[in-house]
Coordinates of C-alpha atoms and ligand atoms in Angstrom, one line a residue:
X1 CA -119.6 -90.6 -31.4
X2 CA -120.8 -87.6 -30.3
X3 CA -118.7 -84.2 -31.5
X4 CA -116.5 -83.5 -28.8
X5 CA -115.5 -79.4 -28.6
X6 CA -112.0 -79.2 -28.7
X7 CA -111.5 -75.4 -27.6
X8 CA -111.4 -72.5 -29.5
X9 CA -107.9 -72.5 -31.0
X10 CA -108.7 -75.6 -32.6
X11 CA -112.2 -75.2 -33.2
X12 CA -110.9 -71.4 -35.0
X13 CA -107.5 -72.2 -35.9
X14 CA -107.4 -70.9 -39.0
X15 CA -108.9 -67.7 -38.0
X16 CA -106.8 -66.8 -34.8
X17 CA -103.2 -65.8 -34.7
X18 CA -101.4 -69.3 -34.5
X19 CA -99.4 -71.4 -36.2
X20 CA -99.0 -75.1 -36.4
X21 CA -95.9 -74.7 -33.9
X22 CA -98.0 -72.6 -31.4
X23 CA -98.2 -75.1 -28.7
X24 CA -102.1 -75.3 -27.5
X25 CA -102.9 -75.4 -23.8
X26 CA -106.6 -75.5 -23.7
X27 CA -109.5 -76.5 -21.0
X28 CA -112.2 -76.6 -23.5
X29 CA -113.4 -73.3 -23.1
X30 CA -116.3 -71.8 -25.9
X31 CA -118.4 -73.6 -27.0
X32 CA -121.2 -71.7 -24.3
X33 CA -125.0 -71.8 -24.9
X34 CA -126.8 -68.4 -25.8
X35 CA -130.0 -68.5 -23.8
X36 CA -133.0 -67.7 -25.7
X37 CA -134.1 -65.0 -22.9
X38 CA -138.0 -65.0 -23.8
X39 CA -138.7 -63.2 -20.3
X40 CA -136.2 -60.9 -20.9
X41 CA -137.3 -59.6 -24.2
X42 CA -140.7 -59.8 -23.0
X43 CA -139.5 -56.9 -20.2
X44 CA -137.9 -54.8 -23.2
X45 CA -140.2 -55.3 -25.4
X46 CA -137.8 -56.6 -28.1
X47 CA -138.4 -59.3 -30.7
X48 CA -135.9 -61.8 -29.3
X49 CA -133.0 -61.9 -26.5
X50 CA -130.5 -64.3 -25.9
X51 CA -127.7 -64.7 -23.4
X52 CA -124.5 -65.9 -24.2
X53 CA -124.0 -67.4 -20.7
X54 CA -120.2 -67.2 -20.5
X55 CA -120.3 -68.6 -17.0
X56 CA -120.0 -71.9 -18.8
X57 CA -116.5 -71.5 -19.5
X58 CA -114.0 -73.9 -17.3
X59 CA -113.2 -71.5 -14.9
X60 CA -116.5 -69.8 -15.0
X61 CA -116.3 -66.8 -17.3
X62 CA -115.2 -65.6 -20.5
X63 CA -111.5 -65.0 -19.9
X64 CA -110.9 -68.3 -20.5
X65 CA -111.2 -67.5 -24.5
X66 CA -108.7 -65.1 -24.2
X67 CA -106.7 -67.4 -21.5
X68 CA -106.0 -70.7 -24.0
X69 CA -104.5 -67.6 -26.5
X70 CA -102.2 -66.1 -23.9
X71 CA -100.9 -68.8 -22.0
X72 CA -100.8 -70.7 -25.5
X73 CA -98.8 -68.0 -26.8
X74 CA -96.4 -67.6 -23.9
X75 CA -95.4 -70.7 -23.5
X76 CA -94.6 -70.6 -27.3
X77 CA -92.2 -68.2 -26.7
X78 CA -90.8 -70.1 -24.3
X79 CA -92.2 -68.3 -21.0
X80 CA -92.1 -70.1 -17.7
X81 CA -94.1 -67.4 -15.9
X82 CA -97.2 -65.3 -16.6
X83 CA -98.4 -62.1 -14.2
X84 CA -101.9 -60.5 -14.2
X85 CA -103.9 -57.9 -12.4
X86 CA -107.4 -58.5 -11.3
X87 CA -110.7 -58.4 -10.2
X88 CA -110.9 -62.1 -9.7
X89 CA -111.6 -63.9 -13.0
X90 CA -108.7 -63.3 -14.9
X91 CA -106.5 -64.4 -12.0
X92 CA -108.6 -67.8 -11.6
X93 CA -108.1 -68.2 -15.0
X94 CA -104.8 -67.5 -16.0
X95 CA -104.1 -69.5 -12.5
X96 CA -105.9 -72.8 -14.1
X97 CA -104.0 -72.1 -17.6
X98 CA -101.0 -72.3 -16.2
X99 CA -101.5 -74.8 -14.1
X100 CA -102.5 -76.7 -17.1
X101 CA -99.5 -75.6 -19.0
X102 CA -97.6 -76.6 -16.2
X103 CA -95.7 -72.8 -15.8
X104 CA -95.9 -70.2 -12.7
X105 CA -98.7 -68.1 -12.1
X106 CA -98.3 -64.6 -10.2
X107 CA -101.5 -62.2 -9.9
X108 CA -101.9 -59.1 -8.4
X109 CA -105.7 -58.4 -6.8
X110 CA -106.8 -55.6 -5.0
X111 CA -107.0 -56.0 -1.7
X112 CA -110.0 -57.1 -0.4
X113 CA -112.1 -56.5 -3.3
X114 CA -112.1 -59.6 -5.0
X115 CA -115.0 -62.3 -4.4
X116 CA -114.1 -65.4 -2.5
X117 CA -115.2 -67.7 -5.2
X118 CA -112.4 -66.2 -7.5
X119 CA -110.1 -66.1 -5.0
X120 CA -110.5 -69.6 -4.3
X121 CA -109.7 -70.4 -7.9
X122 CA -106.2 -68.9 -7.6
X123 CA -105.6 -70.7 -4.8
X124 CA -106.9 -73.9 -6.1
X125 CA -104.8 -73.6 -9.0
X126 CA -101.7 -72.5 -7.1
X127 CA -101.0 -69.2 -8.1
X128 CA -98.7 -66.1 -6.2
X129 CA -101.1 -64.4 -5.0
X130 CA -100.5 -60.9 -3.7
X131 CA -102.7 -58.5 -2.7
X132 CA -102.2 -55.0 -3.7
X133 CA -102.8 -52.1 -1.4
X134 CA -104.8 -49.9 -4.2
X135 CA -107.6 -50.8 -7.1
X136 CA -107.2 -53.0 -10.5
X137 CA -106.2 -49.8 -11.8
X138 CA -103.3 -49.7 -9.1
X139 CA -102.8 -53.6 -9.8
X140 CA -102.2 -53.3 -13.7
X141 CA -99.8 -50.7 -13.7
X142 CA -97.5 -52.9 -11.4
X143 CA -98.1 -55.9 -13.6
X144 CA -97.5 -54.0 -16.9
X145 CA -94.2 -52.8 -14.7
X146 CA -93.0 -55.8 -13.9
X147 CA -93.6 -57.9 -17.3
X148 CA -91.6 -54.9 -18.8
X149 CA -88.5 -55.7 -16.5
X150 CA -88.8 -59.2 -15.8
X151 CA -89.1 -62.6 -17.2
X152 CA -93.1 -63.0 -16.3
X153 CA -95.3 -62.8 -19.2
X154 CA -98.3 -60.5 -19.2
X155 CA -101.9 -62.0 -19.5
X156 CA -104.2 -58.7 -19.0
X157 CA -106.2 -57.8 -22.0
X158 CA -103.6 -55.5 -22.9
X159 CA -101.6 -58.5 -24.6
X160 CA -103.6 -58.7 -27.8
X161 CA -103.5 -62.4 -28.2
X162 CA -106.5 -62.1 -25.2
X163 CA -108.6 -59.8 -27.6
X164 CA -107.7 -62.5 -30.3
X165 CA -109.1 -65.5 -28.2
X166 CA -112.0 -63.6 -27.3
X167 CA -113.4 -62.4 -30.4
X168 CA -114.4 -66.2 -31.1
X169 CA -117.5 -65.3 -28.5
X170 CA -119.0 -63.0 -31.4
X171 CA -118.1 -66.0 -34.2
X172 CA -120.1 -68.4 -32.1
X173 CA -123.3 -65.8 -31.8
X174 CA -122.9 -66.0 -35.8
X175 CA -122.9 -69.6 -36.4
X176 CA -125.3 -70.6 -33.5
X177 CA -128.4 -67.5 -35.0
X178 CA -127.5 -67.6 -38.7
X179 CA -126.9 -63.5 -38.7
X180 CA -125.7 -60.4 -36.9
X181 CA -128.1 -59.6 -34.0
X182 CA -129.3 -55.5 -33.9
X183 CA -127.6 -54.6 -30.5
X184 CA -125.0 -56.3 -29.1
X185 CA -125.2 -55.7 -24.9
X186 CA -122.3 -56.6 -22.3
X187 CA -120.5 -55.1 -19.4
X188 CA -118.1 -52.8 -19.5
X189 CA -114.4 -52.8 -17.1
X190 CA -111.4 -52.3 -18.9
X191 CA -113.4 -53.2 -22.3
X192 CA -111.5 -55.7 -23.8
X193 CA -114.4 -58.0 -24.1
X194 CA -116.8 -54.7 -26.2
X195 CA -113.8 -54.8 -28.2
X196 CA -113.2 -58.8 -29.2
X197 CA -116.6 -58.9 -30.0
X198 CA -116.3 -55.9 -32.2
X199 CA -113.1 -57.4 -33.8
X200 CA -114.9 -61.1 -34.5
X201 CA -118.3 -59.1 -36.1
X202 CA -116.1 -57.3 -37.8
X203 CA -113.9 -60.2 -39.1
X204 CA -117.5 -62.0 -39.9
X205 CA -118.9 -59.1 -41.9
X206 CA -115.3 -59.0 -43.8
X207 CA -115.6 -62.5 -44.5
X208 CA -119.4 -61.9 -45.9
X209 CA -121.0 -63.9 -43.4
X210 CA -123.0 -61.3 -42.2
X211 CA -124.5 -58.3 -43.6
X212 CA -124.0 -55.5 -40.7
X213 CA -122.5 -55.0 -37.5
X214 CA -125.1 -54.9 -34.7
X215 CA -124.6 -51.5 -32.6
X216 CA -122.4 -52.6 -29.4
X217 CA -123.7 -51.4 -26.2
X218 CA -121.4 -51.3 -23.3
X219 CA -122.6 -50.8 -19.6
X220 CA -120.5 -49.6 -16.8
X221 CA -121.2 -49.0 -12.8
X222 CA -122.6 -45.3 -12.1
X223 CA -119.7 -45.5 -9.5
X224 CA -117.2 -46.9 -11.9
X225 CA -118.4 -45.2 -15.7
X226 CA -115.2 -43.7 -17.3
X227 CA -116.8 -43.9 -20.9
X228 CA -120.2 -42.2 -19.4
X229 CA -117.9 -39.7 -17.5
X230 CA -116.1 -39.4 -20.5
X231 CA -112.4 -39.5 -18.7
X232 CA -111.1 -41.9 -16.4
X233 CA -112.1 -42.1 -12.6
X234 CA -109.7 -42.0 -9.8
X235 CA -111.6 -44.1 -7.0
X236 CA -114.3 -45.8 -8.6
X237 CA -116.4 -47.6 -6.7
X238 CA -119.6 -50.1 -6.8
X239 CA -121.0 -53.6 -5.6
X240 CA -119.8 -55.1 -9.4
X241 CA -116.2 -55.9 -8.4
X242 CA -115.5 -57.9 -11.3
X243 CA -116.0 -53.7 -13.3
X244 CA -114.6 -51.9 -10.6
X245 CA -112.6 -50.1 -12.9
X246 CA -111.7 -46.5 -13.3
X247 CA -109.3 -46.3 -15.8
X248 CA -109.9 -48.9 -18.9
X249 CA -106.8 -50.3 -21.0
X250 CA -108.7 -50.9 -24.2
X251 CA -109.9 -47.2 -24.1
X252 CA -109.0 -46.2 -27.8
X253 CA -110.2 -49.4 -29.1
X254 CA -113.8 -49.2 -27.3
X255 CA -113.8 -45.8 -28.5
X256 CA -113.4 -47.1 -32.4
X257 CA -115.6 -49.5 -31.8
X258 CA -118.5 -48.1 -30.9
X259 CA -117.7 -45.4 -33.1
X260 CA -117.8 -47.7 -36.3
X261 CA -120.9 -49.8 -35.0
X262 CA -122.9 -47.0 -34.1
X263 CA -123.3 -48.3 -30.5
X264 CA -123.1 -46.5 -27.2
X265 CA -121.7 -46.4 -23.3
X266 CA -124.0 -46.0 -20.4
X267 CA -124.1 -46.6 -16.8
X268 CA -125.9 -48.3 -14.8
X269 CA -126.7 -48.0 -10.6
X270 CA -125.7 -50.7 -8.0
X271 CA -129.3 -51.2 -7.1
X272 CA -130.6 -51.8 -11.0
X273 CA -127.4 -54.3 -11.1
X274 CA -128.6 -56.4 -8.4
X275 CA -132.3 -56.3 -9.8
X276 CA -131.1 -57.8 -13.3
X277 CA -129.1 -60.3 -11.4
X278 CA -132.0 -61.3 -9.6
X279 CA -134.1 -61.3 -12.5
X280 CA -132.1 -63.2 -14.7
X281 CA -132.1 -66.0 -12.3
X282 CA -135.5 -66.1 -11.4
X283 CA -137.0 -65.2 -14.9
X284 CA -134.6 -66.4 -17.3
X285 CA -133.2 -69.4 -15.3
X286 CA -129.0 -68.5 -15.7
X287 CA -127.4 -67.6 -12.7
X288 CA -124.1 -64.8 -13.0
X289 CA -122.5 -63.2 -10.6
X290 CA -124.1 -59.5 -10.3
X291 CA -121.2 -57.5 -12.9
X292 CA -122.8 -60.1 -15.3
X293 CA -125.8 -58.5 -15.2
X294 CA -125.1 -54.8 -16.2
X295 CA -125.4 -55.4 -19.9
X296 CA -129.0 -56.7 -19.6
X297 CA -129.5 -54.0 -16.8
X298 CA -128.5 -51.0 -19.1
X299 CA -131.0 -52.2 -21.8
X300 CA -133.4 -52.3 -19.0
X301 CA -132.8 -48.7 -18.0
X302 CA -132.7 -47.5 -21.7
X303 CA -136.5 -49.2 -22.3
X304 CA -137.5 -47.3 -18.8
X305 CA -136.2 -44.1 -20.2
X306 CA -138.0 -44.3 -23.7
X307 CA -135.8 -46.7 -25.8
X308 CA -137.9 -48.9 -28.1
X309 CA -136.8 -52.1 -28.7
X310 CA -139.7 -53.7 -30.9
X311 CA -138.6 -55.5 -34.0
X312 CA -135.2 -55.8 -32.0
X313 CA -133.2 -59.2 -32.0
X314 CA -130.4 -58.7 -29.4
X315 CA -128.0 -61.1 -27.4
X316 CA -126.4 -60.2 -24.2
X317 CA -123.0 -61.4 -22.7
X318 CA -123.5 -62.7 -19.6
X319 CA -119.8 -62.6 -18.6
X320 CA -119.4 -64.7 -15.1
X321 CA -121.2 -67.4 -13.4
X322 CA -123.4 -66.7 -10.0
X323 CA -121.3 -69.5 -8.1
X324 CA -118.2 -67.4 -8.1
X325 CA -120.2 -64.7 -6.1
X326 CA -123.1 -66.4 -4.4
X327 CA -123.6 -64.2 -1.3
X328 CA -125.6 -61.5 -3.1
X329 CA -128.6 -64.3 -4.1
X330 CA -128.6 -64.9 -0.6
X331 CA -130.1 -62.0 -0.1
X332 CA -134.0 -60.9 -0.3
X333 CA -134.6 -57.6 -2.1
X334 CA -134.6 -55.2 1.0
X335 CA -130.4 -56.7 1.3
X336 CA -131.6 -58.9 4.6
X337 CA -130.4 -62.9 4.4
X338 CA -132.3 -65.5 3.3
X339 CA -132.2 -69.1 4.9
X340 CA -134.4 -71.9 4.4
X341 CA -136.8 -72.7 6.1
X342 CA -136.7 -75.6 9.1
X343 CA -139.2 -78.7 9.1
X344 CA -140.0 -81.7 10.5
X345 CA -139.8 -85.0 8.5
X346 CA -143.9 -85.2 8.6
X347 CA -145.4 -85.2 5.2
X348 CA -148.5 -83.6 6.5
X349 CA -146.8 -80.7 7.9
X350 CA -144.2 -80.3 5.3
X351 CA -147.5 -80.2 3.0
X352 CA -149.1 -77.8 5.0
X353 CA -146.1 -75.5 5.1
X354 CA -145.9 -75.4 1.4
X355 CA -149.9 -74.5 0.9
X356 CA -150.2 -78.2 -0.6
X357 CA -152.6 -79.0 1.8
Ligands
LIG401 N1 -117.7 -59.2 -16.5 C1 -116.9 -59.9 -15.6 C2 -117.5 -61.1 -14.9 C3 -115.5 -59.6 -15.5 O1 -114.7 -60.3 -14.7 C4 -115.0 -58.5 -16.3 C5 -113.6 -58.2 -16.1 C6 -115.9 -57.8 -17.1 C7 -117.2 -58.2 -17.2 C8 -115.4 -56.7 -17.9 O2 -114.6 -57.1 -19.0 O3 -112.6 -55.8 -18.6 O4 -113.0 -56.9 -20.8 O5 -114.4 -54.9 -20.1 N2 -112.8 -58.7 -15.3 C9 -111.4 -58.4 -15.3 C10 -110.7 -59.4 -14.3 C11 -111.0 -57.0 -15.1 O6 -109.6 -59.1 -13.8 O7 -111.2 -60.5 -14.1 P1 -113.6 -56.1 -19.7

């Protein structure tokens, strides 16, 4: 029979934080491809790119690592509620978690700034949903409140059992190439994600199964670039929702990491966003929601302003999946709507219309 994947704390279970009594509430998740990107590293000029295309998680991004760790962990300590804030993907997936675990989900979104597909998720999965009157910035400090002084567990990236869960992204890039790739590229919000995967290559080159760290490159939104700006930013804005982030919980930790891995922050407009999203869909075949997209957009921007990538191997998170915010492929490039065409059922004229004839 064919190996089934059983999720990452079995699949890891000796390397994550858990014991045999650590009760395991798992949808699968890991396990994702990573995309050889050819047309990608054709555009950069670099010897090889792949994506690790975390839209194939089970609720469509990478949170779902970190997700089976928290909600695993929580309900080992005997929690019958968890609370999160944000931008739309870890509230659809604590939501599903805890629907799986059969415990209360509460999350806290800003208001109208989340994308319908991940707000559908909550609601699918029946989550308390309330909408906060401010930003995810807004939105964590409430839910870091309220988990302080009330019996609701907190799921943001700020629990470390998340990072834990979601360093097995980077153990996966390991075993799938044989090695460390050269540059590591992702997005960039609160950077909890740039720092799991520097925790699991660091774990892996501790353990001697590879021989360096590749340099982690995080990319933020110009509107929304704390690490570019070097401070945090009160009102940060851009299309990216998902990053719309001004004032990052896993600062000091980022910081290190890039630091010890020789990597680097940049930023990245609205505009070069949407062009990478488009591109990878077109080019590349893998379809993410446009925050997805910044990592392979700032490598983009660094080739255009003189970065040479030749001799480079590099793999990109790709952090969400395009169904979750559909509305921008909709869209040609000058922003106006797309709809298919109309026919008739005649073969000739349907021939004709595609230039077959
Ligand atoms: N990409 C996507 C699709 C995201 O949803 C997020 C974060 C990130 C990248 C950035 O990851 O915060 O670890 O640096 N989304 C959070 C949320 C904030 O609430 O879903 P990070």
């Amino acid at each position: 029979m064919a190996h089934q994947w059983r999720g990452v704390i079995r699949e890891y279970f000796d390397r994550l934080d858990v014991t045999s009594d650590t009760p395991i509430i798992t949808l699968g998740e890991g396990g994702t491809p990573l995309v050889p990107a050819q047309a990608l590293a054709n555009l950069l000029g670099a010897e090889a790119v792949w994506l690790k295309f975390e839209g194939m998680n089970p609720t469509g991004s990478f949170k779902d690592r970190g997700m089976t760790m928290a909600v695993s962990k929580a309900v080992g300590h005997g929690a019958k509620a968890v609370i999160c804030a944000s931008t739309g993907n870890t509230s659809a997936s604590a939501a599903a978690y805890a629907a799986q675990a059969g415990i209360k989900s509460v999350v806290l979104i800003p208001e109208g700034k989340i994308s319908l597909g991940k707000l559908s998720q909550a609601v699918a999965h029946k989550a308390e949903i309330l909408q906060v009157q401010g930003n995810f910035d807004d939105c964590l400090i409430l839910a870091r409140d309220l988990a302080e002084n009330y019996a609701v567990h907190l799921v943001n990236s700020v629990n470390p059992d998340r990072i834990e869960g979601q360093k097995t992204g980077a153990f996966e890039v390991v075993e799938a190439l044989g090695f460390a790739p050269d540059i590591h590229a992702l997005p960039v919000g609160n950077a909890g994600n740039y720092s799991a995967y520097f925790k699991g290559y660091s774990e892996d080159r501790a353990a001697g199964t590879i021989k360096h760290l590749p340099q982690m490159w995080g990319f933020q939104a110009e509107g929304s670039a704390p690490f570019t700006v070097g401070h945090p930013v009160a009102n940060p804005e851009t299309i990216a929702t998902a990053i719309r982030i001004g004032n990052p919980a896993s600062w000091d930790l980022a910081l290190n990491a890039r630091e010890v891995s020789g990597g680097r922050f940049g930023a990245v407009s609205d505009a070069d966003i949407l062009w990478m999203h488009r591109f990878l869909s077109q080019e590349v075949g893998v379809f993410v929601e446009p925050s997805s997209a910044t990592g392979a957009a700032g490598l983009y921007k660094s080739q255009r302003q003189g970065e040479k990538f030749a001799g480079k191997k590099i793999v990109v998170t790709v952090t969400g999946h395009g169904l979750k915010d559909p509305m921008w492929a909709l869209k040609d490039v000058n922003g106006n709507d797309i709809q298919p065409q109309s026919v008739s059922k005649n073969a000739a004229e349907v021939a004709e219309r595609l230039g077959l004839a």
